[in-house]
Amino acid sequence: MNITLLAFLQAVLSLFAIVDPVGGIPIFLVLTEGLSDPERRKVLRFAVLTAFILIVAFALAGSAVMKYVFHISLSEFTFAGGLLLVVVGIREMVHTSRGERPAAQQPDDRRKRSHYQALAVSPIAVPLLAGPGTIVTVILFQGQYGQLFAIAACVVVFALALVILHYSALISRLIGQVGMLAVTRIMQIFIIAIGVRFMFMGLREAFPKMFGG
C-alpha cells in the first residue's frame, strides 16, 4: 500500500478538525475552573491519556469488531461514518450559534481532589476529545491505511491537543471568544466536508460502476 506524506497530513488535519482542541478550550476552562495550574495540568494529562488509549483501542480492534461481530463492510461503515460526521458538524454549528455547547454547569464536587480522575475521564476525555466522530474517523483510517497509520495520526493529533489545552488560558486571552468561535466554525465546516467525502467514498466502493469504476 503506497501511503504518501500528503495522505498522512490530510488524515492528521481531518482528525484535528474533528477533535477540535481549540473549540474545546472554553469548555475545558469552565470544567477546571477553580483548580490550580498544577491540578489543571494533572487533569489534562490524565484526560488526554485516557482519550488516546480509547482511540488506539478502536484503531486496533475497530475493523475486526465491525467485520466479525456486526458483519458490516468497510463501504457501509464509511458511508454511515460520513453521515454521522455531517450530522455532528451541523449539530455543533447549531449549538455554537445558540451558545449551547455543553459545559458550564458542573457540580462543585467535580473540583475536589477525589473527583479529578472522574472529571478527566468524563466529560473531558469522553466526549470532548474522544467523541463519536473521532472514533468513526480513526476506524475509517485504520480500514483504509492500516493500524500504524491510524495510530501515528492519533499520536500527532493528541500531542497537539495536549499542547493547545495546556496553554488554553493563554490562547483564550490572545484570540478571545470571537477568535475561538471563528476557529470552531471553520473546524465544523471541515467536519461536514470530511463527512461528505467519506459518504462519497462509501458509495464509490459499494457501487463502483455508478462512478465509472
XYZ file of C-alpha atoms in Angstrom:
213
model
C 0.000 0.000 0.000
C 1.503 3.308 -1.113
C 0.907 5.830 1.660
C 2.206 9.306 0.915
C 3.133 12.077 3.296
C 0.277 14.108 1.822
C -2.222 11.373 2.757
C -0.860 11.344 6.305
C -1.067 15.132 6.609
C -4.639 15.066 5.303
C -5.516 12.421 7.883
C -3.924 14.442 10.687
C -5.751 17.614 9.636
C -9.049 15.742 9.344
C -8.667 14.186 12.788
C -7.526 17.502 14.269
C -10.638 19.220 12.905
C -12.850 16.570 14.487
C -11.101 16.573 17.882
C -11.079 20.403 17.704
C -8.998 21.208 20.799
C -9.228 24.949 20.103
C -13.017 24.802 20.184
C -12.761 22.785 23.381
C -10.786 25.480 25.230
C -13.811 27.309 26.737
C -15.323 24.028 27.920
C -12.032 22.866 29.414
C -11.534 26.164 31.245
C -15.046 26.090 32.700
C -14.761 22.462 33.788
C -11.436 23.098 35.520
C -12.353 26.493 36.954
C -11.065 26.889 40.491
C -8.235 24.385 40.070
C -4.636 25.472 40.463
C -2.353 25.261 37.428
C -0.690 22.011 38.628
C -4.107 20.488 39.299
C -5.393 21.554 35.877
C -2.325 20.072 34.183
C -2.845 16.829 36.095
C -6.456 16.593 34.926
C -5.410 17.432 31.362
C -2.671 14.781 31.182
C -4.980 12.090 32.524
C -7.770 13.136 30.134
C -5.548 13.121 27.042
C -4.011 9.770 28.018
C -7.458 8.256 28.582
C -8.783 9.552 25.257
C -5.657 8.383 23.419
C -5.852 4.848 24.864
C -9.531 4.618 23.952
C -8.982 5.785 20.385
C -5.963 3.499 19.886
C -8.094 0.577 21.089
C -10.602 1.367 18.349
C -7.767 1.738 15.833
C -6.522 -1.739 16.756
C -9.810 -3.598 17.067
C -12.458 -1.448 15.411
C -12.330 -3.015 11.956
C -12.294 -6.554 13.347
C -15.337 -5.847 15.506
C -17.062 -4.213 12.555
C -16.339 -7.172 10.268
C -16.699 -10.222 12.506
C -19.164 -9.067 15.162
C -21.515 -6.768 13.253
C -20.760 -8.123 9.739
C -20.512 -4.616 8.297
C -18.408 -3.962 5.209
C -15.934 -1.099 5.032
C -18.008 0.666 2.366
C -21.122 0.513 4.561
C -19.236 1.795 7.585
C -17.564 4.512 5.524
C -20.915 5.823 4.293
C -22.538 5.626 7.751
C -19.494 7.211 9.383
C -19.531 10.041 6.868
C -23.221 10.625 7.510
C -22.524 10.742 11.256
C -19.780 13.336 10.755
C -22.131 15.505 8.690
C -24.760 15.304 11.439
C -22.173 16.035 14.155
C -20.828 19.030 12.230
C -24.274 20.511 11.630
C -25.345 19.891 15.233
C -22.229 21.584 16.585
C -22.787 24.580 14.303
C -26.343 24.928 15.627
C -25.201 24.587 19.243
C -22.437 27.174 18.927
C -24.831 29.563 17.174
C -27.214 29.270 20.111
C -24.455 29.278 22.719
C -25.430 25.776 23.810
C -22.125 23.939 23.749
C -22.045 21.563 26.721
C -20.036 22.755 29.571
C -20.952 25.096 32.076
C -22.857 23.683 34.959
C -20.771 21.208 36.836
C -21.315 20.368 40.485
C -18.807 21.754 42.942
C -17.618 18.307 43.949
C -16.147 17.954 40.456
C -13.449 20.320 41.639
C -12.494 18.305 44.658
C -9.299 16.301 44.545
C -11.113 12.967 44.829
C -13.016 13.749 41.633
C -10.093 14.743 39.398
C -9.958 11.414 37.600
C -13.727 11.323 37.107
C -13.592 14.841 35.650
C -10.703 13.894 33.367
C -12.462 10.796 32.052
C -15.860 12.405 31.572
C -16.617 14.841 30.101
C -13.084 15.900 29.076
C -11.686 12.644 27.641
C -15.108 11.425 26.529
C -16.798 13.026 24.677
C -14.782 16.267 24.424
C -11.624 14.660 22.983
C -12.781 11.174 22.001
C -16.302 11.608 20.743
C -18.212 9.500 18.204
C -16.771 11.450 15.278
C -13.195 10.779 16.412
C -13.875 7.068 16.894
C -15.520 6.692 13.484
C -12.740 8.588 11.704
C -9.960 6.525 13.288
C -11.684 3.260 12.343
C -12.053 4.522 8.765
C -8.366 5.458 8.575
C -7.431 2.067 10.006
C -9.523 0.318 7.373
C -8.071 2.372 4.525
C -4.426 2.738 5.528
C -3.726 0.271 8.343
C -3.266 0.331 12.095
C 0.150 2.018 12.232
C -1.089 4.865 10.046
C -4.151 5.444 12.235
C -2.163 5.257 15.475
C 0.530 7.617 14.146
C -2.146 10.157 13.203
C -3.611 9.820 16.708
C -0.201 10.424 18.300
C 0.253 13.681 16.371
C -3.281 14.963 16.979
C -3.430 14.161 20.689
C 0.047 15.636 21.198
C -1.235 18.848 19.595
C -4.373 18.696 21.752
C -2.230 18.328 24.876
C -0.137 21.382 23.977
C -3.139 23.523 22.993
C -5.148 22.730 26.122
C -2.036 23.113 28.289
C -1.884 26.736 27.132
C -5.678 27.107 26.999
C -5.814 30.114 29.333
C -3.152 31.957 27.327
C -4.781 31.124 23.979
C -8.160 32.240 25.325
C -6.712 35.622 26.290
C -4.844 36.044 22.999
C -7.597 35.271 20.493
C -10.656 35.918 22.654
C -14.105 34.398 22.391
C -14.711 35.726 18.887
C -11.455 34.212 17.632
C -12.194 30.833 19.191
C -15.710 30.904 17.753
C -14.287 31.628 14.299
C -11.789 28.756 14.550
C -14.503 26.431 15.837
C -16.843 27.363 12.979
C -14.109 26.659 10.419
C -13.443 23.264 12.047
C -17.165 22.469 11.901
C -17.272 23.222 8.181
C -14.281 20.920 7.702
C -16.060 18.174 9.661
C -19.097 18.415 7.373
C -16.872 18.377 4.272
C -14.932 15.360 5.576
C -18.214 13.585 6.254
C -19.440 14.240 2.712
C -16.138 12.907 1.343
C -16.476 9.710 3.383
C -20.068 9.269 2.165
C -18.958 9.512 -1.472
C -16.084 7.100 -0.774
C -18.525 4.580 0.693
C -20.860 4.901 -2.289
C -17.950 4.584 -4.725
C -16.751 1.385 -3.042
C -20.260 -0.109 -2.868
C -21.314 0.889 -6.402
C -18.117 1.253 -8.477
C -19.977 1.106 -11.810
C -22.008 4.183 -10.896
C -18.772 6.162 -10.525
C -17.007 4.784 -13.579
C -15.011 2.204 -11.582
